[in-house]
């Protein structure tokens, strides 16, 4: 009996140690909570995400060596829009907003005709409230600037004033993002800069459907 007890004692000790380890492990697992992953705000997201995809187009054959017009060139960025917002104090970190983001190419095209992006133009790209792309046609599109954007559905695209929004395309046509999530709202890409007071009949920048013909 004593021999059996001496044999069982180490086994019992191991058993209790294993049980204790299981109990401690299970208790720690039950008590711990996974923290929810945090996304970046709209400004930080725009600063790090890829912009619209750009292709060589008509200048491709002029390169050395020559490129096809349909060859991928690079991704655009949103640095011009972000810099203008920062310069004018337009807050892209405020809660519950939808930002309509033009890439650098769109900003350059606008500035060549209408001058640098003003505070009003930057604010006009920020919608009060979080609006999914599928809800653009029914949602209130009042901006931080105070004006309301006009929605139109044309050419199988969602137009916001003169620009189309969140449009996927096949190369070499450029795609524009939609429903990019940030921790304070959503981002939709635009192919052109929009601005307060635009109307199709005004003859201003982006009128007469030129946004559609450049799609």
Short mmCIF file of C-alpha atoms in Angstrom, two decimals:
data_model
loop_
_atom_site.label_atom_id
_atom_site.label_comp_id
_atom_site.label_asym_id
_atom_site.label_seq_id
_atom_site.Cartn_x
_atom_site.Cartn_y
_atom_site.Cartn_z
CA UNK A 1 0.00 0.00 0.00
CA UNK A 2 2.80 2.42 0.89
CA UNK A 3 4.57 1.53 -2.37
CA UNK A 4 1.39 2.31 -4.31
CA UNK A 5 0.92 5.58 -2.44
CA UNK A 6 4.49 6.64 -3.21
CA UNK A 7 3.78 5.86 -6.87
CA UNK A 8 0.50 7.75 -6.94
CA UNK A 9 1.72 10.86 -5.08
CA UNK A 10 3.74 12.31 -8.00
CA UNK A 11 0.85 11.50 -10.38
CA UNK A 12 -1.68 13.26 -8.15
CA UNK A 13 0.60 16.27 -7.85
CA UNK A 14 0.87 16.48 -11.62
CA UNK A 15 -2.88 16.10 -11.91
CA UNK A 16 -3.56 18.94 -9.47
CA UNK A 17 -0.96 21.14 -11.15
CA UNK A 18 -2.57 20.48 -14.53
CA UNK A 19 -6.03 21.20 -13.12
CA UNK A 20 -4.80 24.44 -11.57
CA UNK A 21 -3.25 25.48 -14.84
CA UNK A 22 -6.48 24.76 -16.70
CA UNK A 23 -8.55 26.70 -14.19
CA UNK A 24 -6.20 29.67 -14.23
CA UNK A 25 -6.01 29.63 -18.00
CA UNK A 26 -9.76 29.42 -18.45
CA UNK A 27 -10.40 32.19 -15.95
CA UNK A 28 -7.93 34.51 -17.66
CA UNK A 29 -9.47 33.76 -21.05
CA UNK A 30 -12.98 34.43 -19.76
CA UNK A 31 -11.99 37.69 -18.10
CA UNK A 32 -9.98 39.19 -20.96
CA UNK A 33 -11.68 41.24 -23.70
CA UNK A 34 -10.43 41.96 -27.19
CA UNK A 35 -10.30 45.66 -27.85
CA UNK A 36 -12.10 46.76 -31.03
CA UNK A 37 -9.72 47.73 -33.85
CA UNK A 38 -9.53 51.49 -34.31
CA UNK A 39 -9.66 53.03 -37.76
CA UNK A 40 -8.03 56.30 -38.68
CA UNK A 41 -10.04 59.47 -39.12
CA UNK A 42 -10.89 60.79 -42.58
CA UNK A 43 -7.86 63.07 -42.82
CA UNK A 44 -5.39 60.33 -41.85
CA UNK A 45 -7.11 57.81 -44.10
CA UNK A 46 -6.90 60.12 -47.12
CA UNK A 47 -3.24 60.80 -46.36
CA UNK A 48 -2.31 57.11 -46.58
CA UNK A 49 -4.74 55.53 -49.06
CA UNK A 50 -4.19 55.12 -52.78
CA UNK A 51 -5.99 57.61 -54.98
CA UNK A 52 -7.47 57.05 -58.44
CA UNK A 53 -5.48 54.81 -60.79
CA UNK A 54 -3.82 56.79 -63.59
CA UNK A 55 -2.76 55.63 -67.06
CA UNK A 56 -0.35 57.05 -69.63
CA UNK A 57 -3.12 57.85 -72.13
CA UNK A 58 -2.06 60.05 -75.08
CA UNK A 59 1.41 60.83 -73.68
CA UNK A 60 2.32 57.15 -73.43
CA UNK A 61 3.78 56.81 -76.95
CA UNK A 62 5.95 59.90 -76.30
CA UNK A 63 7.83 58.22 -73.45
CA UNK A 64 11.26 56.61 -73.75
CA UNK A 65 10.73 53.75 -74.05
CA UNK A 66 7.22 54.27 -75.47
CA UNK A 67 4.24 53.21 -73.36
CA UNK A 68 0.82 52.06 -74.43
CA UNK A 69 -1.93 54.55 -73.71
CA UNK A 70 -3.60 51.87 -71.58
CA UNK A 71 -0.48 51.11 -69.51
CA UNK A 72 -0.78 51.84 -65.79
CA UNK A 73 1.21 54.91 -64.74
CA UNK A 74 0.68 55.44 -61.01
CA UNK A 75 -1.88 56.02 -58.29
CA UNK A 76 -2.95 59.59 -57.66
CA UNK A 77 -3.08 60.95 -54.10
CA UNK A 78 -5.26 63.43 -52.22
CA UNK A 79 -2.43 65.65 -50.96
CA UNK A 80 -3.60 68.84 -52.72
CA UNK A 81 -7.10 68.60 -51.25
CA UNK A 82 -5.73 67.75 -47.81
CA UNK A 83 -3.28 70.65 -47.88
CA UNK A 84 -6.04 73.08 -48.87
CA UNK A 85 -8.31 71.83 -46.07
CA UNK A 86 -5.49 72.22 -43.56
CA UNK A 87 -4.62 75.69 -44.85
CA UNK A 88 -8.22 76.89 -44.51
CA UNK A 89 -8.98 75.15 -41.23
CA UNK A 90 -11.51 72.70 -42.64
CA UNK A 91 -11.75 69.94 -40.04
CA UNK A 92 -11.80 66.45 -41.53
CA UNK A 93 -11.63 64.86 -38.07
CA UNK A 94 -15.03 66.08 -36.88
CA UNK A 95 -17.58 63.32 -36.20
CA UNK A 96 -20.20 61.99 -38.60
CA UNK A 97 -19.15 63.41 -41.95
CA UNK A 98 -18.95 62.20 -45.53
CA UNK A 99 -16.01 63.57 -47.47
CA UNK A 100 -16.07 63.78 -51.26
CA UNK A 101 -12.40 63.57 -52.16
CA UNK A 102 -10.92 64.85 -55.43
CA UNK A 103 -7.46 63.58 -56.33
CA UNK A 104 -4.54 65.79 -57.27
CA UNK A 105 -5.26 65.58 -60.99
CA UNK A 106 -8.81 66.83 -60.44
CA UNK A 107 -7.55 69.65 -58.22
CA UNK A 108 -4.97 70.69 -60.81
CA UNK A 109 -7.59 70.77 -63.57
CA UNK A 110 -9.89 72.90 -61.42
CA UNK A 111 -7.14 75.29 -60.33
CA UNK A 112 -6.05 75.84 -63.94
CA UNK A 113 -9.51 77.29 -64.65
CA UNK A 114 -10.84 78.64 -61.36
CA UNK A 115 -7.76 79.20 -59.21
CA UNK A 116 -6.67 77.51 -55.97
CA UNK A 117 -9.14 75.66 -53.76
CA UNK A 118 -10.77 78.13 -51.38
CA UNK A 119 -12.18 77.47 -47.93
CA UNK A 120 -15.72 77.43 -49.34
CA UNK A 121 -14.75 74.90 -52.00
CA UNK A 122 -13.09 72.64 -49.42
CA UNK A 123 -16.08 72.85 -47.07
CA UNK A 124 -18.40 72.04 -49.97
CA UNK A 125 -16.74 68.62 -50.19
CA UNK A 126 -17.81 67.75 -46.63
CA UNK A 127 -21.39 66.51 -46.16
CA UNK A 128 -22.97 66.71 -42.74
CA UNK A 129 -23.78 63.14 -41.77
CA UNK A 130 -22.61 59.72 -42.88
CA UNK A 131 -24.06 58.96 -46.32
CA UNK A 132 -23.48 55.65 -48.07
CA UNK A 133 -23.06 55.85 -51.83
CA UNK A 134 -26.31 53.94 -52.37
CA UNK A 135 -28.14 56.60 -50.34
CA UNK A 136 -26.85 59.66 -52.20
CA UNK A 137 -30.04 59.94 -54.24
CA UNK A 138 -32.30 60.12 -51.18
CA UNK A 139 -30.12 61.64 -48.45
CA UNK A 140 -29.79 65.26 -47.36
CA UNK A 141 -26.59 66.45 -49.04
CA UNK A 142 -26.15 69.65 -47.05
CA UNK A 143 -22.48 70.51 -46.70
CA UNK A 144 -20.40 72.12 -43.98
CA UNK A 145 -20.20 75.15 -46.27
CA UNK A 146 -23.98 75.51 -45.97
CA UNK A 147 -25.06 74.77 -49.54
CA UNK A 148 -26.68 71.57 -50.73
CA UNK A 149 -25.20 69.36 -53.44
CA UNK A 150 -27.43 68.29 -56.33
CA UNK A 151 -27.63 64.56 -57.07
CA UNK A 152 -28.30 63.23 -60.56
CA UNK A 153 -28.23 59.74 -62.01
CA UNK A 154 -26.93 59.89 -65.59
CA UNK A 155 -24.92 57.69 -67.92
CA UNK A 156 -25.14 54.87 -65.34
CA UNK A 157 -23.20 57.05 -62.91
CA UNK A 158 -23.96 58.90 -59.68
CA UNK A 159 -23.36 62.61 -60.25
CA UNK A 160 -22.90 65.17 -57.52
CA UNK A 161 -23.17 68.52 -59.28
CA UNK A 162 -20.56 68.41 -62.08
CA UNK A 163 -18.62 65.36 -60.84
CA UNK A 164 -19.37 61.68 -60.75
CA UNK A 165 -18.83 59.84 -57.52
CA UNK A 166 -17.45 56.46 -56.51
CA UNK A 167 -17.30 54.99 -59.99
CA UNK A 168 -15.52 51.67 -60.62
CA UNK A 169 -14.10 51.20 -64.13
CA UNK A 170 -11.93 48.82 -66.08
CA UNK A 171 -8.47 49.92 -67.21
CA UNK A 172 -7.55 52.21 -68.84
CA UNK A 173 -10.51 54.11 -67.43
CA UNK A 174 -9.85 55.47 -63.96
CA UNK A 175 -11.77 54.14 -60.97
CA UNK A 176 -12.94 56.26 -58.04
CA UNK A 177 -13.44 54.87 -54.55
CA UNK A 178 -16.69 54.67 -52.62
CA UNK A 179 -17.70 53.86 -49.05
CA UNK A 180 -14.17 53.96 -47.65
CA UNK A 181 -14.68 53.75 -43.89
CA UNK A 182 -12.98 55.97 -41.36
CA UNK A 183 -13.69 56.20 -37.66
CA UNK A 184 -15.57 59.49 -38.12
CA UNK A 185 -17.36 58.88 -41.41
CA UNK A 186 -17.08 57.80 -45.03
CA UNK A 187 -15.03 58.79 -48.08
CA UNK A 188 -16.20 58.81 -51.70
CA UNK A 189 -13.91 59.67 -54.59
CA UNK A 190 -14.77 62.34 -57.16
CA UNK A 191 -13.42 62.74 -60.68
CA UNK A 192 -13.71 66.55 -60.49
CA UNK A 193 -13.75 69.32 -57.91
CA UNK A 194 -17.22 70.57 -57.02
CA UNK A 195 -18.01 74.06 -55.77
CA UNK A 196 -20.87 76.14 -54.31
CA UNK A 197 -23.24 77.72 -56.78
CA UNK A 198 -22.64 75.31 -59.63
CA UNK A 199 -25.51 74.58 -61.98
CA UNK A 200 -25.58 72.85 -65.33
CA UNK A 201 -27.12 75.91 -66.94
CA UNK A 202 -24.59 78.35 -65.47
CA UNK A 203 -21.88 77.50 -67.96
CA UNK A 204 -19.38 77.15 -65.14
CA UNK A 205 -16.56 74.70 -64.77
CA UNK A 206 -17.79 71.15 -65.25
CA UNK A 207 -21.02 72.07 -67.02
CA UNK A 208 -22.47 70.65 -70.22
CA UNK A 209 -21.77 67.08 -69.19
CA UNK A 210 -18.01 67.25 -69.65
CA UNK A 211 -17.57 65.12 -66.54
CA UNK A 212 -19.48 62.35 -68.27
CA UNK A 213 -17.55 62.58 -71.51
CA UNK A 214 -14.23 62.31 -69.67
CA UNK A 215 -15.34 59.17 -67.78
#
